[in-house]
Coordinates of C-alpha atoms in Angstrom, one line a residue:
X8 CA -0.5 10.1 -45.6
X9 CA 2.5 12.4 -46.0
X10 CA 3.3 15.2 -43.6
X11 CA 2.3 18.0 -46.0
X12 CA -1.2 16.5 -46.5
X13 CA -1.7 15.9 -42.8
X14 CA -0.7 19.6 -42.2
X15 CA -3.3 20.8 -44.7
X16 CA -6.0 18.6 -43.3
X17 CA -5.3 19.8 -39.7
X18 CA -5.7 23.3 -41.0
X19 CA -9.0 22.2 -42.5
X20 CA -10.1 21.0 -39.0
X21 CA -9.1 24.3 -37.5
X22 CA -11.0 26.1 -40.2
X23 CA -14.2 24.1 -39.5
X24 CA -14.0 24.7 -35.7
X25 CA -13.7 28.4 -36.3
X26 CA -16.8 28.4 -38.4
X27 CA -19.1 26.5 -36.0
X28 CA -22.6 27.9 -35.8
X29 CA -23.3 30.7 -33.3
X30 CA -25.9 30.8 -30.6
X31 CA -29.5 30.2 -31.6
X32 CA -31.7 33.3 -31.4
X33 CA -35.5 32.5 -31.6
X34 CA -37.2 34.4 -34.4
X35 CA -33.8 35.5 -35.8
X36 CA -31.9 32.3 -36.5
X37 CA -33.6 30.4 -39.3
X38 CA -34.9 26.9 -38.4
X39 CA -34.7 25.0 -41.7
X40 CA -37.1 22.1 -42.4
X41 CA -34.2 20.1 -43.8
X42 CA -30.5 20.3 -44.0
X43 CA -27.3 18.3 -44.0
X44 CA -25.5 17.5 -40.7
X45 CA -21.9 18.2 -41.6
X46 CA -18.9 18.1 -39.2
X47 CA -15.1 18.5 -39.5
X48 CA -14.6 14.9 -40.7
X49 CA -16.9 15.6 -43.6
X50 CA -14.9 18.7 -44.6
X51 CA -11.7 16.8 -44.2
X52 CA -13.0 14.0 -46.4
X53 CA -13.9 16.4 -49.2
X54 CA -10.6 18.2 -49.1
X55 CA -8.6 15.0 -48.9
X56 CA -10.4 13.6 -52.0
X57 CA -9.8 16.9 -53.8
X58 CA -6.1 16.9 -53.0
X59 CA -5.9 13.5 -54.6
X60 CA -7.5 14.9 -57.7
X61 CA -9.9 11.9 -57.8
X62 CA -12.4 13.7 -60.0
X63 CA -14.2 10.7 -61.5
X64 CA -15.5 7.5 -59.8
X65 CA -12.7 5.7 -58.0
X66 CA -11.6 4.1 -54.7
X67 CA -14.0 6.1 -52.5
X68 CA -16.9 5.2 -54.8
X69 CA -16.0 1.5 -54.6
X70 CA -15.7 1.7 -50.8
X71 CA -18.9 3.5 -50.4
X72 CA -20.9 1.1 -52.6
X73 CA -19.4 -1.9 -50.7
X74 CA -20.1 -0.4 -47.3
X75 CA -23.6 0.8 -48.2
X76 CA -24.6 -2.6 -49.6
X77 CA -23.2 -4.2 -46.4
X78 CA -25.3 -1.9 -44.2
X79 CA -28.5 -3.2 -45.8
X80 CA -27.2 -6.8 -46.2
X81 CA -27.7 -6.6 -49.9
X82 CA -25.6 -7.9 -52.7
X83 CA -24.9 -4.7 -54.7
X84 CA -25.1 -1.0 -54.5
X85 CA -24.5 1.3 -57.5
X86 CA -23.9 5.0 -56.7
X87 CA -25.6 7.5 -59.0
X88 CA -25.6 11.3 -59.5
X89 CA -29.0 11.7 -57.8
X90 CA -31.9 9.9 -56.2
X91 CA -34.0 10.8 -59.3
X92 CA -31.4 9.0 -61.5
X93 CA -31.6 6.1 -59.1
X94 CA -35.3 5.8 -59.6
X95 CA -34.9 6.1 -63.4
X96 CA -32.3 3.3 -63.4
X97 CA -34.3 1.0 -61.1
X98 CA -37.5 1.2 -63.1
X99 CA -35.7 1.1 -66.5
X100 CA -33.7 -2.0 -65.5
X101 CA -37.0 -3.9 -65.4
X102 CA -37.6 -3.1 -69.1
X103 CA -34.3 -4.8 -70.1
X104 CA -34.4 -7.2 -73.0
X105 CA -32.1 -9.5 -70.9
X106 CA -35.0 -10.3 -68.7
X107 CA -36.8 -12.1 -71.5
X108 CA -40.5 -12.7 -70.9
X109 CA -40.2 -11.1 -67.5
X110 CA -39.4 -7.7 -68.8
X111 CA -41.8 -4.8 -68.5
X112 CA -43.3 -3.7 -71.9
X113 CA -44.9 -0.6 -73.2
X114 CA -48.4 -0.3 -71.7
X115 CA -47.7 -2.4 -68.7
X116 CA -49.0 -0.9 -65.4
X117 CA -47.0 0.1 -62.3
X118 CA -48.9 0.8 -59.0
X119 CA -47.8 3.9 -57.1
X120 CA -49.4 6.6 -54.9
X121 CA -50.8 9.9 -56.0
X122 CA -49.4 11.9 -53.0
X123 CA -45.7 12.0 -53.3
X124 CA -42.7 13.3 -55.2
X125 CA -42.7 13.2 -59.0
X126 CA -39.5 11.3 -59.4
X127 CA -41.2 8.1 -58.2
X128 CA -43.8 8.5 -60.9
X129 CA -41.8 10.0 -63.8
X130 CA -39.7 6.9 -64.7
X131 CA -43.0 4.9 -65.2
X132 CA -44.2 7.4 -67.8
X133 CA -40.7 7.9 -69.3
X134 CA -40.5 4.1 -70.0
X135 CA -43.9 4.0 -71.7
X136 CA -45.6 2.3 -68.8
X137 CA -48.9 3.3 -67.1
X138 CA -49.0 4.6 -63.5
X139 CA -51.9 3.3 -61.4
X140 CA -52.5 5.8 -58.6
X141 CA -53.9 4.8 -55.2
X142 CA -54.7 7.0 -52.2
X143 CA -52.9 7.2 -48.9
X144 CA -53.9 7.5 -45.2
X145 CA -53.9 10.7 -43.3
X146 CA -51.5 10.6 -40.3
X147 CA -49.2 8.0 -41.8
X148 CA -49.3 9.5 -45.3
X149 CA -48.7 6.1 -46.7
X150 CA -51.0 3.8 -48.7
X151 CA -52.3 0.5 -47.4
X152 CA -51.9 -3.1 -48.6
X153 CA -55.6 -3.2 -49.3
X154 CA -55.4 -0.3 -51.6
X155 CA -52.5 -1.8 -53.5
X156 CA -54.2 -5.2 -53.8
X157 CA -57.4 -3.5 -55.2
X158 CA -55.2 -1.9 -57.9
X159 CA -53.8 -5.1 -59.3
X160 CA -55.1 -5.7 -62.7
X161 CA -54.3 -8.0 -65.7
X162 CA -51.6 -5.6 -67.0
X163 CA -50.0 -4.9 -63.6
X164 CA -46.4 -5.8 -63.6
X165 CA -44.7 -3.8 -60.8
X166 CA -45.2 -1.7 -57.7
X167 CA -43.1 1.4 -57.1
X168 CA -43.9 3.3 -53.9
X169 CA -41.9 5.7 -51.6
X170 CA -41.8 5.5 -47.8
X171 CA -43.4 8.8 -46.9
X172 CA -41.3 11.2 -44.8
X173 CA -39.3 8.3 -43.4
X174 CA -42.4 6.4 -42.3
X175 CA -42.5 2.9 -43.9
X176 CA -45.6 1.9 -45.8
X177 CA -46.7 -1.7 -44.9
X178 CA -43.9 -3.0 -47.2
X179 CA -43.9 -6.6 -45.8
X180 CA -47.6 -7.0 -46.8
X181 CA -47.0 -5.2 -50.2
X182 CA -44.0 -7.5 -50.9
X183 CA -46.3 -10.5 -50.2
X184 CA -48.8 -9.1 -52.7
X185 CA -46.0 -8.7 -55.2
X186 CA -44.8 -12.2 -54.7
X187 CA -48.3 -13.7 -55.0
X188 CA -49.1 -11.9 -58.2
X189 CA -45.6 -12.2 -59.8
X190 CA -44.9 -8.4 -59.7
X191 CA -41.7 -6.6 -59.3
X192 CA -41.4 -4.3 -56.2
X193 CA -39.2 -1.2 -56.2
X194 CA -38.8 0.5 -52.8
X195 CA -38.2 4.2 -53.1
X196 CA -36.3 4.5 -49.9
X197 CA -35.0 8.0 -50.5
X198 CA -36.7 9.5 -47.4
X199 CA -36.3 6.5 -45.1
X200 CA -32.7 5.2 -44.9
X201 CA -32.4 3.7 -41.5
X202 CA -36.1 3.1 -41.0
X203 CA -37.4 -0.3 -39.9
X204 CA -40.5 -2.3 -40.6
X205 CA -41.2 -5.5 -38.8
X206 CA -37.6 -5.5 -37.6
X207 CA -36.1 -5.2 -41.1
X208 CA -34.5 -2.1 -42.7
X209 CA -36.6 -0.5 -45.4
X210 CA -35.0 -1.0 -48.7
X211 CA -34.5 -4.8 -48.1
X212 CA -38.1 -6.0 -49.1
X213 CA -38.1 -5.3 -52.8
X214 CA -36.4 -6.4 -55.9
X215 CA -34.7 -3.0 -56.1
X216 CA -34.4 -0.1 -53.7
X217 CA -33.3 3.5 -54.3
X218 CA -31.9 6.2 -52.1
X219 CA -31.1 9.9 -52.4
X220 CA -28.1 11.7 -50.9
X221 CA -29.4 15.3 -51.5
X222 CA -28.6 17.5 -48.5
X223 CA -32.1 17.1 -47.1
X224 CA -31.7 13.3 -46.8
X225 CA -30.5 11.0 -44.0
X226 CA -26.9 11.2 -45.3
X227 CA -25.6 13.4 -48.0
X228 CA -23.0 13.6 -50.8
X229 CA -24.3 16.9 -52.0
X230 CA -26.0 15.5 -55.0
X231 CA -26.2 11.7 -55.3
X232 CA -28.2 8.6 -55.0
X233 CA -27.9 4.8 -55.1
X234 CA -29.6 1.7 -56.5
X235 CA -29.5 -1.4 -54.3
X236 CA -30.5 -5.0 -55.0
X237 CA -29.8 -8.6 -54.0
X238 CA -30.1 -9.8 -57.6
X239 CA -26.8 -10.0 -59.5
X240 CA -28.8 -10.0 -62.8
X241 CA -30.6 -6.7 -62.0
X242 CA -27.4 -5.2 -60.6
X243 CA -25.6 -5.9 -63.9
X244 CA -28.4 -4.2 -65.8
X245 CA -28.4 -1.2 -63.5
X246 CA -24.6 -0.8 -63.9
X247 CA -24.8 -1.0 -67.7
X248 CA -27.6 1.5 -67.9
X249 CA -25.8 3.9 -65.5
X250 CA -22.5 3.6 -67.5
X251 CA -23.6 4.6 -71.0
X252 CA -25.3 1.2 -71.7
X253 CA -22.0 -0.5 -72.3
X254 CA -21.4 -4.1 -71.7
X255 CA -17.9 -3.6 -70.1
X256 CA -17.7 -3.6 -66.3
X257 CA -14.2 -2.2 -65.9
X258 CA -13.9 0.6 -63.3
X259 CA -13.0 4.0 -64.6
X260 CA -9.3 4.1 -65.6
X261 CA -9.1 0.3 -65.7
X262 CA -8.8 -1.9 -68.8
X263 CA -9.3 -5.6 -69.5
X264 CA -10.6 -6.6 -66.1
X265 CA -12.1 -9.7 -67.7
X266 CA -8.9 -10.6 -69.6
X267 CA -11.1 -10.9 -72.7
X268 CA -11.2 -7.3 -73.9
X269 CA -10.5 -8.2 -77.5
X270 CA -12.1 -11.6 -77.5
X271 CA -15.9 -10.9 -77.6
X272 CA -18.4 -11.2 -80.3
X273 CA -21.7 -9.5 -79.6
X274 CA -24.4 -8.2 -81.8
X275 CA -23.2 -8.2 -85.4
X276 CA -19.9 -6.6 -84.5
X277 CA -16.7 -8.4 -85.7
X278 CA -15.1 -10.8 -83.3
X279 CA -12.6 -9.0 -81.0
X280 CA -14.2 -5.6 -81.1
X281 CA -13.1 -3.6 -78.1
X282 CA -15.3 -4.6 -75.2
X283 CA -15.1 -1.1 -73.6
X284 CA -17.1 0.1 -76.6
X285 CA -19.7 -2.6 -77.0
X286 CA -23.2 -1.3 -75.9
X287 CA -26.0 -3.7 -74.9
X288 CA -28.5 -1.2 -73.5
X289 CA -29.8 2.3 -74.3
X290 CA -28.1 3.8 -71.3
X291 CA -27.0 7.1 -69.7
X292 CA -24.0 8.5 -67.9
X293 CA -25.5 8.8 -64.4
X294 CA -22.3 8.1 -62.3
X295 CA -21.3 10.1 -59.3
X296 CA -17.8 11.3 -58.5
X297 CA -15.2 10.1 -56.0
X298 CA -15.4 13.4 -54.2
X299 CA -19.1 12.8 -53.6
X300 CA -18.4 9.3 -52.5
X301 CA -15.7 10.4 -50.1
X302 CA -18.3 12.6 -48.3
X303 CA -20.6 9.6 -48.4
X304 CA -18.1 7.3 -46.6
X305 CA -17.7 9.9 -43.9
X306 CA -21.4 10.4 -43.5
X307 CA -22.2 6.7 -43.5
X308 CA -20.2 6.2 -40.4
X309 CA -22.7 8.4 -38.5
X310 CA -25.9 7.2 -40.1
X311 CA -27.2 5.4 -36.9
X312 CA -26.5 8.5 -34.8
X313 CA -28.4 10.6 -37.3
X314 CA -31.3 8.2 -37.1
X315 CA -31.3 8.4 -33.3
X316 CA -31.4 12.2 -33.4
X317 CA -34.2 12.2 -35.9
X318 CA -36.3 9.9 -33.8
X319 CA -35.6 12.0 -30.6
X320 CA -36.5 15.3 -32.4
X321 CA -39.7 13.8 -33.8
X322 CA -40.7 12.6 -30.4
X323 CA -39.9 15.9 -28.7
X324 CA -42.0 17.7 -31.4
X325 CA -44.9 15.2 -30.9
X326 CA -44.8 15.7 -27.2
X327 CA -44.7 19.5 -27.6
X328 CA -47.8 19.5 -29.8
X329 CA -49.9 16.8 -28.1
X330 CA -53.4 18.1 -27.6
X331 CA -53.1 21.1 -29.9
X332 CA -56.6 21.7 -31.4
X333 CA -57.1 21.9 -35.1
X334 CA -54.1 19.7 -36.0
X335 CA -53.8 16.1 -37.0
X336 CA -50.4 14.9 -35.7
X337 CA -48.4 12.2 -37.6
X338 CA -48.1 8.6 -36.5
X339 CA -45.9 5.7 -37.4
X340 CA -47.4 2.9 -39.4
X341 CA -48.0 -0.3 -37.5
X342 CA -44.9 -2.5 -36.8
X343 CA -42.6 0.4 -37.9
X344 CA -39.7 2.3 -36.4
X345 CA -39.2 5.3 -38.7
X346 CA -36.1 7.3 -39.1
X347 CA -38.2 10.4 -39.6
X348 CA -37.6 12.7 -42.5
X349 CA -40.0 15.4 -41.3
X350 CA -43.0 16.1 -39.0
X351 CA -46.2 16.3 -41.0
X352 CA -49.2 18.4 -39.8
X353 CA -52.6 18.4 -41.4
X354 CA -55.0 21.2 -40.5
X355 CA -58.4 19.7 -39.6
X356 CA -61.8 20.9 -40.9
X357 CA -62.8 22.3 -37.5
X358 CA -59.6 24.3 -37.1
X359 CA -60.2 28.1 -36.7
X360 CA -57.1 28.7 -38.9
X361 CA -55.8 27.6 -42.3
X362 CA -52.7 25.8 -43.5
X363 CA -51.6 29.0 -45.2
X364 CA -52.1 31.0 -42.1
X365 CA -49.9 28.6 -40.1
X366 CA -47.4 28.6 -42.9
X367 CA -47.2 32.4 -42.9
X368 CA -47.0 32.7 -39.1
X369 CA -44.1 30.2 -38.9
X370 CA -42.3 32.0 -41.8
X371 CA -42.6 35.2 -39.9
X372 CA -40.6 33.5 -37.1
X373 CA -37.9 32.2 -39.5
X374 CA -39.3 28.7 -39.2
X375 CA -39.2 26.9 -42.5
X376 CA -42.0 24.7 -43.7
X377 CA -42.5 22.4 -46.7
X378 CA -45.6 21.0 -48.4
X379 CA -45.9 17.2 -48.6
X380 CA -44.1 17.4 -51.9
X381 CA -46.5 17.4 -54.9
X382 CA -49.7 16.6 -53.0
X383 CA -52.0 14.9 -55.5
X384 CA -49.7 14.6 -58.5
X385 CA -52.5 14.0 -60.9
X386 CA -53.5 17.7 -60.5
X387 CA -50.2 19.0 -61.7
X388 CA -49.7 20.4 -65.2
X389 CA -47.0 17.8 -66.0
X390 CA -49.6 15.0 -65.7
X391 CA -52.5 16.5 -67.6
X392 CA -53.2 14.4 -70.7
X393 CA -51.0 11.6 -69.5
X394 CA -52.2 8.0 -69.6
X395 CA -52.8 6.8 -66.1
X396 CA -55.4 4.9 -64.1
X397 CA -56.8 5.8 -60.7
X398 CA -58.2 3.1 -58.3
X399 CA -60.6 4.4 -55.7
X400 CA -61.0 8.0 -54.7
X401 CA -58.0 10.3 -54.1
X402 CA -59.8 12.1 -51.3
X403 CA -56.9 12.1 -48.8
X404 CA -54.4 13.1 -51.5
X405 CA -56.6 16.1 -52.1
X406 CA -56.7 16.9 -48.4
X407 CA -52.9 16.8 -48.3
X408 CA -52.8 19.1 -51.3
X409 CA -54.8 21.7 -49.5
X410 CA -54.1 21.3 -45.8
X411 CA -50.8 19.5 -45.0
X412 CA -47.3 20.9 -44.4
X413 CA -44.3 19.6 -42.5
X414 CA -41.5 21.0 -40.3
X415 CA -38.0 19.7 -39.7
X416 CA -36.7 17.1 -37.3
X417 CA -33.2 16.7 -38.9
X418 CA -30.1 16.1 -36.7
X419 CA -28.8 19.7 -37.0
X420 CA -31.8 20.9 -34.9
X421 CA -31.3 21.4 -31.2
X422 CA -33.8 20.8 -28.4
X423 CA -34.1 24.6 -28.2
X424 CA -35.0 24.8 -31.9
X425 CA -37.6 22.0 -31.6
X426 CA -39.2 23.7 -28.6
X427 CA -39.3 27.0 -30.4
X428 CA -41.1 25.4 -33.4
X429 CA -43.5 23.4 -31.2
X430 CA -44.2 26.5 -29.0
X431 CA -44.8 28.7 -32.0
X432 CA -47.3 26.2 -33.5
X433 CA -49.1 25.9 -30.2
X434 CA -49.2 29.7 -29.8
X435 CA -50.7 30.2 -33.2
X436 CA -53.3 27.4 -32.8
X437 CA -54.4 28.8 -29.5
X438 CA -54.6 32.4 -30.6
X439 CA -57.9 32.1 -32.4
X440 CA -56.6 32.9 -35.9

């Protein structure tokens, strides 16, 4: 690094220190339910990448993909422009003609949950497949292996489920069901990076895993996501789909990595047609930029400390709300060590207050809340008239729709902020609203 660049970056560090957050004032300073934990090293990483004018995918992207795959102990990671794109790529890869008889075909079924975020479900519909919805448990907000097994039918070909608010679903048992019935398993790990189930990181049980790097998530690149797999064949398909559908695997700005650029014959093209412009899939351009990846590299170095803070904040919130009447507190699924995304609260039937009342009270104190995403997705306008199947009742998904919200436990929250949130909830619940 030259002296001029180092001088600029030192000024960036000074700038960051001068803008550090001021003292927390309860009821005045907003307590957000989610948010990125950004420090001086992140700001420096962004500026350094910008100074290098690395505006497309490049060295930082390659480093991030390598390091992120290594974190999970998986073969390949492909960075994308969002977690939603990662989900689309993961599911679409299973429809590839290169999988032969094992590919998913129009009308095949994919088991998922009704209570969640739409980007887990939308790729199923977008690929002409049929979602099969199952219910979840209150408290863990995840489905069970028994519900998944009951949903397996003659046309079931895959399972695609998200770990809810960082809390793993019983993914080891679900993976065993997938293996027994010859099903693909996609782990939507967008809310659970760094969570463990039976001693293994979530995201390592399925054929494919996805992550999101939106600011609300465990690490951020602003916008961004990733698809991970241990399968070289699936990784190759994901890369092709992400990169316009082209057969070539050259990095941006590189030519003739294979030394056969003008020596291929594919489809009915003439021999020697430029490999950079041979397309084997109906793909997209869903790549991220090197500036995003530079932030990701910086954030990844602190992922474990972020997880430690999330766990501590969740436990402090849980301790602060123990015994509060009218509220069902969250719990970890059995054999799990979650890196919590949020702290869910469900207002119970005997409560003398409503979810909306609690929501409004917290809002009056500048405490942000969120619903458990879409609640029962089958009740949304986007899914009316769609072809799907429901196995069992969606009773708990409906309860979540009406009575559940969550508050933050992200690393930027201090002990004082957590105590303020817990104290406000306790005050409201005890005031006879």
